[in-house]
Amino acid sequence: MPHDFMPGLAGVPAAKSAISDVDGQRGVLEYRGIRVEELCLRSSYLETAYLLLFGHLPTQPQLARWHEDIVHHRRIKFKIVDLLKCLPEQGHPMDALQAAVAALGMFYPGRNVQDVDNNYWSAVRLVAKLPTIVAAWARLRHGNEYIPPRDDLGFSENFLYMLTETEPLPLWSDIFDDCLILHAEHTMNASTFTGMVTASTLADPYTVVASSIGALKGPLHGGANEEVVQMLKEIGDPGRARSYLEEQVRAKQRLMGFGHRVYKVKDPRATILQGLCERLFKECGNSPLYEVAVEVERVAEELLKGKGIYPNVDFYSGIVYDKMGIETDLFTPLFALARVSGWLAHWLEQLRENKLFRPDQIYSGEHNRSYVPIEQR
Ligand code: CMC
């Protein structure tokens, strides 16, 4: 049966899912029916990850066990550390993360994805170990020692500690944890879909997550947060925002951190992240990048409003990380270590009623051509 071709599968449902929902007209994002604003206010990243994976908020004993399992599996094997040490230090952290996650699967070779118990432990390992890998790479590439996780620290606190060997201010862990909640899940985005295609072949979850990491890296997806901060630094001063943007629009260049396939209003995550910036600055002083960003948003609204293009999640997240002293090329890995819970939730959902993804194509080539011998071409 012929179908209309939809470039980028825009508007084509690829799955039935009960994990999250976006109302792009009203700017509402819910995880398992709960709005992200409420989760940021009342939940933690680990509890939210549980909600996404298992479909309900945990009871106290369930949360305690989940926390304990994650803490127990945060360490990475010395061979993974050695593998990271062998990678070129100027390489992108997303490539290092992808390589290490693919390699993880070789250490935990349970291949039967019908085994519920095995799947639980794979999810625990991936949620627990991604932060350790990212922090390890961040240090090893500069010739610093790997800092193992500390069992007495919470999820976000421990990650920030592993980066610097210093316990972060409680406000920083709080704000960072909210950032992870906001990046944990977002319906049928490119990296989630990539993971689901891989999952539909019944590949193991390490391969699923490694393929999602590859898709997240691109500048049209998670890679945009890195480019936003570079753009803001290039603009340098709020007074230069208008001329910069006008030039971009004239040259038909895309503004990084703006626009979304689904949102036709400001991304609710961008609004929350803006609030987090302001909370952070109250305690730690302003960031010149933020002033530039606010002006860029104001001018962009004027120039691009007609097209329904507003800031997305990547616009303000980098400013928070930058203020915390995190290197720019680590921003997308931070996105990945949060989004892994969403990827895994979709993996588990996909397995419940799996059907191999094998879409159709509309052939636009020729038929019945003859082979021309090389000396006659
Ligand atoms: N700046 C300027 N113009 C834009 C932008 C932008 N950021 N985004 C879309 N447009 C224009 C585009 O040029 C096109 O104009 P015209 O109709 O005149 O040719 C129109 O809007 C529709 O664009 P599209 O490419 O068909 O829309 P899409 O739904 O495929 O785009 C997007 C979605 C995210 C790829 C795009 O908005 C974009 O490239 N944004 C910049 C990269 C970015 O910030 N990515 C992060 C996305 S959110 C988080 C995540 O998924 O990781």
Coordinates of C-alpha atoms and ligand atoms in Angstrom, one line a residue:
M1 CA 0.0 0.0 0.0
P2 CA 1.6 3.4 -1.0
H3 CA 2.1 5.9 1.8
D4 CA 3.0 9.6 1.8
F5 CA 6.7 10.1 2.4
M6 CA 7.3 12.2 5.6
P7 CA 10.9 13.4 5.7
G8 CA 12.3 12.8 9.1
L9 CA 9.2 10.8 9.9
A10 CA 7.7 14.1 11.1
G11 CA 4.3 13.4 12.6
V12 CA 4.5 9.6 12.0
P13 CA 3.9 7.6 15.2
A14 CA 6.7 5.0 15.6
A15 CA 5.4 3.4 18.8
K16 CA 2.7 3.4 21.4
S17 CA 4.3 4.5 24.7
A18 CA 3.1 5.3 28.2
I19 CA 6.5 6.8 29.3
S20 CA 6.2 10.5 28.6
D21 CA 4.1 13.0 26.7
V22 CA 4.7 16.4 25.2
D23 CA 2.0 18.9 24.5
G24 CA 3.9 21.1 22.0
Q25 CA 1.2 23.8 21.8
R26 CA 0.9 24.4 25.5
G27 CA 4.5 23.6 26.4
V28 CA 3.8 20.7 28.8
L29 CA 6.1 17.8 29.4
E30 CA 5.0 14.8 31.6
Y31 CA 6.9 11.7 32.7
R32 CA 4.4 8.9 33.4
G33 CA 1.7 11.6 33.7
I34 CA 3.6 13.8 36.2
R35 CA 4.7 17.2 35.0
V36 CA 8.5 17.9 35.0
E37 CA 8.0 21.0 37.0
E38 CA 6.6 18.9 39.9
L39 CA 9.3 16.3 39.6
C40 CA 12.0 19.0 39.8
L41 CA 10.4 20.5 42.8
R42 CA 9.7 17.2 44.7
S43 CA 11.6 14.3 43.3
S44 CA 15.3 13.4 42.7
Y45 CA 16.9 12.1 39.5
L46 CA 17.2 8.6 40.9
E47 CA 13.5 8.5 41.9
T48 CA 12.6 9.9 38.5
A49 CA 14.7 7.3 36.8
Y50 CA 12.8 4.6 38.7
L51 CA 9.5 6.2 37.7
L52 CA 10.4 6.2 34.1
L53 CA 11.7 2.6 34.1
F54 CA 9.1 0.9 36.2
G55 CA 6.0 3.1 35.6
H56 CA 5.3 4.2 39.1
L57 CA 6.8 6.2 42.0
P58 CA 8.7 3.9 44.3
T59 CA 7.6 3.2 47.9
Q60 CA 10.2 3.9 50.5
P61 CA 11.6 0.3 50.6
Q62 CA 11.6 0.2 46.7
L63 CA 13.5 3.5 46.6
A64 CA 16.0 2.4 49.2
R65 CA 16.7 -0.8 47.3
W66 CA 17.0 1.0 44.0
H67 CA 19.4 3.5 45.6
E68 CA 21.4 0.7 47.2
D69 CA 21.6 -1.2 43.9
I70 CA 22.8 1.8 42.0
V71 CA 25.4 2.7 44.7
H72 CA 26.6 -0.9 44.6
H73 CA 27.2 -0.9 40.8
R74 CA 28.7 2.6 40.3
R75 CA 32.3 1.3 40.1
I76 CA 33.8 0.5 36.8
K77 CA 36.3 -2.3 36.2
F78 CA 40.0 -1.4 35.9
K79 CA 40.0 -2.6 32.3
I80 CA 37.4 0.0 31.4
V81 CA 39.6 2.6 33.0
D82 CA 42.5 1.2 31.1
L83 CA 40.5 1.3 27.9
L84 CA 39.8 5.0 28.5
K85 CA 43.5 5.6 29.1
C86 CA 44.2 4.2 25.7
L87 CA 41.9 6.6 23.8
P88 CA 43.3 9.8 22.3
E89 CA 43.0 12.5 24.9
Q90 CA 41.9 15.1 22.3
G91 CA 39.0 12.8 21.3
H92 CA 35.4 13.9 22.0
P93 CA 34.0 12.6 25.3
M94 CA 30.9 11.3 23.6
D95 CA 33.1 9.0 21.5
A96 CA 34.9 7.8 24.7
L97 CA 31.5 7.3 26.4
Q98 CA 30.2 5.3 23.4
A99 CA 33.3 3.1 23.2
A100 CA 33.2 2.4 27.0
V101 CA 29.5 1.6 27.0
A102 CA 29.9 -0.8 24.1
A103 CA 32.8 -2.4 25.9
L104 CA 30.8 -2.7 29.1
G105 CA 28.6 -5.2 27.3
M106 CA 31.6 -7.5 26.9
F107 CA 32.0 -7.7 30.6
Y108 CA 28.3 -8.5 31.2
P109 CA 27.5 -10.9 28.4
G110 CA 23.9 -11.9 29.4
R111 CA 22.4 -11.8 25.9
N112 CA 18.9 -13.1 26.7
V113 CA 16.8 -10.0 26.8
Q114 CA 13.7 -12.1 27.8
D115 CA 15.3 -12.6 31.2
V116 CA 13.6 -10.0 33.4
D117 CA 16.2 -10.3 36.2
N118 CA 19.1 -9.8 33.8
N119 CA 17.4 -6.8 32.3
Y120 CA 16.9 -5.2 35.7
W121 CA 20.6 -5.6 36.5
S122 CA 21.6 -4.3 33.1
A123 CA 19.5 -1.2 33.7
V124 CA 21.0 -0.7 37.1
R125 CA 24.6 -1.0 35.8
L126 CA 24.0 1.4 32.9
V127 CA 22.3 4.1 35.1
A128 CA 25.0 3.6 37.8
K129 CA 28.1 3.5 35.6
L130 CA 27.6 6.2 32.9
P131 CA 28.4 9.0 35.4
T132 CA 31.5 7.1 36.5
I133 CA 32.7 6.7 32.9
V134 CA 32.1 10.4 32.0
A135 CA 33.9 11.6 35.2
A136 CA 36.8 9.1 34.7
W137 CA 37.3 10.3 31.1
A138 CA 37.1 13.9 32.1
R139 CA 40.0 13.4 34.4
L140 CA 42.1 10.8 32.6
R141 CA 42.4 12.9 29.4
H142 CA 44.1 15.6 31.4
G143 CA 46.5 13.1 32.9
N144 CA 44.7 13.1 36.3
E145 CA 43.8 10.0 38.3
Y146 CA 40.4 8.4 38.1
I147 CA 38.4 9.1 41.3
P148 CA 36.2 6.1 42.3
P149 CA 32.6 6.8 43.4
R150 CA 31.9 7.4 47.1
D151 CA 29.1 5.3 48.5
D152 CA 28.0 7.9 51.1
L153 CA 27.2 10.5 48.4
G154 CA 23.9 10.9 46.5
F155 CA 23.8 10.5 42.7
S156 CA 24.5 14.0 41.6
E157 CA 26.7 14.9 44.6
N158 CA 28.9 11.8 43.7
F159 CA 29.2 12.7 40.1
L160 CA 30.3 16.2 40.8
Y161 CA 32.7 14.8 43.4
M162 CA 34.2 12.3 40.9
L163 CA 34.9 15.2 38.6
T164 CA 36.9 17.3 41.0
E165 CA 37.6 15.2 44.2
T166 CA 35.7 18.0 46.1
E167 CA 32.3 17.6 47.6
P168 CA 30.0 20.1 45.8
L169 CA 27.9 22.8 47.5
P170 CA 24.5 21.3 48.4
L171 CA 22.9 23.9 46.1
W172 CA 25.1 22.7 43.2
S173 CA 24.0 19.1 43.6
D174 CA 20.4 20.1 43.9
I175 CA 20.5 22.2 40.7
F176 CA 22.5 19.5 38.9
D177 CA 20.0 16.9 39.9
D178 CA 17.2 19.0 38.5
C179 CA 19.1 19.3 35.2
L180 CA 19.3 15.5 35.1
I181 CA 15.6 15.2 35.7
L182 CA 14.9 17.6 32.8
H183 CA 17.2 15.6 30.5
A184 CA 15.9 12.1 31.5
E185 CA 13.3 11.6 28.9
H186 CA 11.6 13.2 25.9
T187 CA 9.3 10.9 23.9
M188 CA 10.3 9.8 20.4
N189 CA 13.5 11.9 19.9
A190 CA 16.3 10.8 17.6
S191 CA 18.4 9.0 20.1
T192 CA 15.5 7.2 21.7
F193 CA 14.2 6.1 18.3
T194 CA 17.8 4.9 17.4
G195 CA 17.9 2.8 20.6
M196 CA 14.5 1.4 19.9
V197 CA 15.5 0.3 16.4
T198 CA 18.5 -1.4 17.9
A199 CA 16.4 -2.9 20.6
S200 CA 13.9 -4.3 18.1
T201 CA 16.7 -6.6 16.8
L202 CA 16.9 -8.0 20.4
A203 CA 20.4 -6.7 20.7
D204 CA 21.7 -6.4 24.3
P205 CA 21.1 -3.2 26.3
Y206 CA 24.7 -2.0 26.2
T207 CA 24.5 -2.0 22.4
V208 CA 21.1 -0.3 22.5
V209 CA 22.6 2.5 24.7
A210 CA 25.8 2.8 22.7
S211 CA 23.7 3.4 19.5
S212 CA 21.6 6.0 21.3
I213 CA 24.8 7.8 22.5
G214 CA 25.9 8.0 18.8
A215 CA 22.6 9.6 17.8
L216 CA 22.6 12.0 20.7
K217 CA 26.0 13.4 19.7
G218 CA 24.9 15.2 16.6
P219 CA 24.5 19.0 16.7
L220 CA 20.9 18.9 15.8
H221 CA 20.2 16.8 18.9
G222 CA 22.2 16.7 22.2
G223 CA 25.3 18.3 20.7
A224 CA 23.5 21.6 20.5
N225 CA 24.1 22.5 24.1
E226 CA 27.9 22.6 23.4
E227 CA 27.4 24.8 20.4
V228 CA 25.1 27.2 22.3
V229 CA 27.8 28.1 24.8
Q230 CA 30.3 28.5 22.0
M231 CA 27.9 30.9 20.3
L232 CA 27.3 32.9 23.5
K233 CA 31.0 33.2 24.1
E234 CA 31.5 34.3 20.5
I235 CA 28.8 37.0 20.9
G236 CA 30.4 38.0 24.1
D237 CA 28.3 41.0 25.0
P238 CA 24.5 41.6 25.1
G239 CA 25.0 44.6 22.9
R240 CA 26.3 42.4 20.0
A241 CA 23.4 40.0 20.1
R242 CA 21.2 41.8 17.6
S243 CA 23.9 42.2 14.9
Y244 CA 25.0 38.6 15.4
L245 CA 21.5 37.2 15.1
E246 CA 20.6 39.4 12.1
E247 CA 23.6 38.1 10.3
Q248 CA 22.7 34.5 11.2
V249 CA 19.2 34.9 9.9
R250 CA 20.4 36.7 6.7
A251 CA 22.8 33.8 6.1
K252 CA 20.0 31.3 6.8
Q253 CA 22.0 29.7 9.6
R254 CA 20.3 27.9 12.4
L255 CA 20.5 29.3 15.9
M256 CA 21.7 26.5 18.2
G257 CA 19.4 25.9 21.2
F258 CA 16.4 27.2 19.3
G259 CA 13.6 25.4 17.6
H260 CA 12.0 22.0 18.1
R261 CA 10.1 19.5 16.1
V262 CA 7.3 19.3 18.7
Y263 CA 7.3 22.5 20.7
K264 CA 5.7 25.5 19.1
V265 CA 6.1 27.6 22.2
K266 CA 9.1 27.9 24.6
D267 CA 10.3 24.5 25.8
P268 CA 9.2 24.1 29.4
R269 CA 12.6 22.7 30.3
A270 CA 14.2 25.9 29.0
T271 CA 12.0 27.9 31.4
I272 CA 12.9 25.7 34.4
L273 CA 16.6 25.8 33.4
Q274 CA 16.4 29.6 33.3
G275 CA 15.1 29.6 36.9
L276 CA 17.9 27.3 37.9
C277 CA 20.5 29.7 36.4
E278 CA 19.0 32.5 38.5
R279 CA 19.1 30.3 41.7
L280 CA 22.7 29.5 41.0
F281 CA 23.7 33.1 40.3
K282 CA 22.1 34.3 43.5
E283 CA 24.6 32.3 45.5
C284 CA 27.6 32.3 43.2
G285 CA 27.4 35.5 41.3
N286 CA 26.2 36.3 37.8
S287 CA 27.5 34.7 34.5
P288 CA 28.1 37.1 31.6
L289 CA 26.9 34.3 29.4
Y290 CA 23.5 34.5 30.9
E291 CA 23.1 38.2 30.2
V292 CA 24.0 37.5 26.5
A293 CA 21.6 34.5 26.4
V294 CA 18.6 36.6 27.7
E295 CA 19.3 39.2 25.1
V296 CA 19.7 36.5 22.3
E297 CA 16.3 35.1 23.4
R298 CA 14.7 38.5 23.3
V299 CA 16.0 39.4 19.8
A300 CA 15.4 35.9 18.4
E301 CA 11.8 36.1 19.5
E302 CA 11.5 39.3 17.5
L303 CA 13.2 37.8 14.4
L304 CA 12.0 34.2 14.4
K305 CA 8.6 34.3 16.2
G306 CA 6.7 34.1 12.9
K307 CA 8.2 30.6 12.5
G308 CA 7.3 29.4 16.0
I309 CA 11.0 29.1 17.0
Y310 CA 11.8 29.5 20.7
P311 CA 14.5 28.3 23.1
N312 CA 14.7 24.6 23.7
V313 CA 16.3 22.5 26.5
D314 CA 19.8 23.1 25.2
F315 CA 19.7 26.9 25.4
Y316 CA 20.1 27.4 29.1
S317 CA 21.6 24.1 30.3
G318 CA 25.1 24.9 29.2
I319 CA 25.1 28.1 31.2
V320 CA 24.4 26.2 34.4
Y321 CA 27.2 23.7 33.7
D322 CA 29.6 26.4 32.6
K323 CA 29.0 28.2 35.9
M324 CA 29.8 25.0 37.8
G325 CA 33.2 24.9 36.0
I326 CA 32.3 21.9 33.8
E327 CA 34.1 21.8 30.5
T328 CA 32.0 22.5 27.4
D329 CA 32.6 19.2 25.6
L330 CA 31.2 17.4 28.6
F331 CA 27.7 18.9 28.3
T332 CA 26.4 16.3 25.8
P333 CA 27.8 13.4 28.0
L334 CA 25.8 14.9 30.9
F335 CA 22.7 14.8 28.7
A336 CA 23.5 11.1 28.0
L337 CA 24.0 10.1 31.6
A338 CA 20.6 11.5 32.4
R339 CA 18.8 10.3 29.2
V340 CA 20.0 6.7 29.7
S341 CA 17.0 6.1 32.0
G342 CA 14.6 7.3 29.3
W343 CA 16.4 5.1 26.7
L344 CA 16.2 2.1 29.0
A345 CA 12.5 2.7 29.8
H346 CA 11.8 2.6 26.0
W347 CA 14.0 -0.5 25.6
L348 CA 11.9 -2.3 28.3
E349 CA 8.7 -1.1 26.8
Q350 CA 9.8 -2.1 23.3
L351 CA 10.6 -5.6 24.4
R352 CA 7.2 -6.2 25.8
E353 CA 5.6 -6.2 22.4
N354 CA 8.6 -6.3 20.1
K355 CA 8.4 -6.0 16.4
L356 CA 11.5 -5.6 14.3
F357 CA 11.7 -2.0 12.9
R358 CA 11.9 -2.5 9.1
P359 CA 10.3 0.6 7.5
D360 CA 9.6 0.9 3.8
Q361 CA 11.2 3.2 1.2
I362 CA 10.1 4.9 -1.9
Y363 CA 12.6 3.8 -4.6
S364 CA 13.7 6.8 -6.7
G365 CA 16.4 5.1 -8.8
E366 CA 16.5 3.4 -12.2
H367 CA 15.7 -0.2 -13.3
N368 CA 17.1 -2.5 -15.9
R369 CA 20.4 -0.7 -16.5
S370 CA 23.1 -2.7 -18.2
Y371 CA 26.5 -3.3 -16.7
V372 CA 29.1 -1.2 -18.6
P373 CA 32.6 -2.8 -18.6
I374 CA 35.1 -0.5 -16.9
E375 CA 37.1 0.2 -20.1
Q376 CA 34.0 1.6 -21.8
R377 CA 32.9 4.1 -19.0
Ligands
CMC1 N1 17.2 28.7 13.9 C1 16.7 29.3 12.8 N2 15.8 28.8 12.0 C2 15.3 27.6 12.4 C3 15.8 26.9 13.5 C4 16.8 27.5 14.3 N3 17.3 26.9 15.3 N4 15.1 25.7 13.6 C5 14.3 25.7 12.6 N5 14.4 26.8 11.8 C6 13.6 27.1 10.6 C7 14.1 26.3 9.4 O1 15.2 27.0 8.8 C8 12.9 26.2 8.6 O2 12.7 27.4 8.0 P1 12.1 27.4 6.5 O3 10.7 26.8 6.6 O4 12.1 28.9 6.1 O5 13.0 26.6 5.6 C9 11.8 26.0 9.6 O6 12.3 26.7 10.8 C10 11.4 24.6 9.9 O7 12.6 23.9 10.2 P2 12.8 22.3 10.1 O8 14.2 22.0 10.0 O9 11.9 21.8 9.1 O10 12.2 21.9 11.5 P3 12.6 20.6 12.3 O11 11.4 20.3 13.1 O12 13.1 19.6 11.5 O13 13.7 21.2 13.3 C11 15.4 21.1 14.9 C12 13.9 20.8 14.6 C13 15.7 20.9 16.4 C14 16.3 20.2 14.1 C15 15.7 22.6 14.5 O14 14.9 23.5 15.2 C16 17.2 23.0 14.7 O15 18.0 22.7 13.8 N6 17.5 23.6 15.9 C17 18.9 23.9 16.2 C18 19.6 22.7 16.8 C19 19.1 22.5 18.2 O16 19.0 23.4 19.0 N7 18.8 21.2 18.5 C20 18.4 20.8 19.9 C21 16.9 20.3 19.8 S1 16.1 20.1 21.3 C22 17.0 19.0 22.3 C23 17.4 17.8 21.6 O17 16.6 17.1 20.9 O18 18.6 17.4 21.8

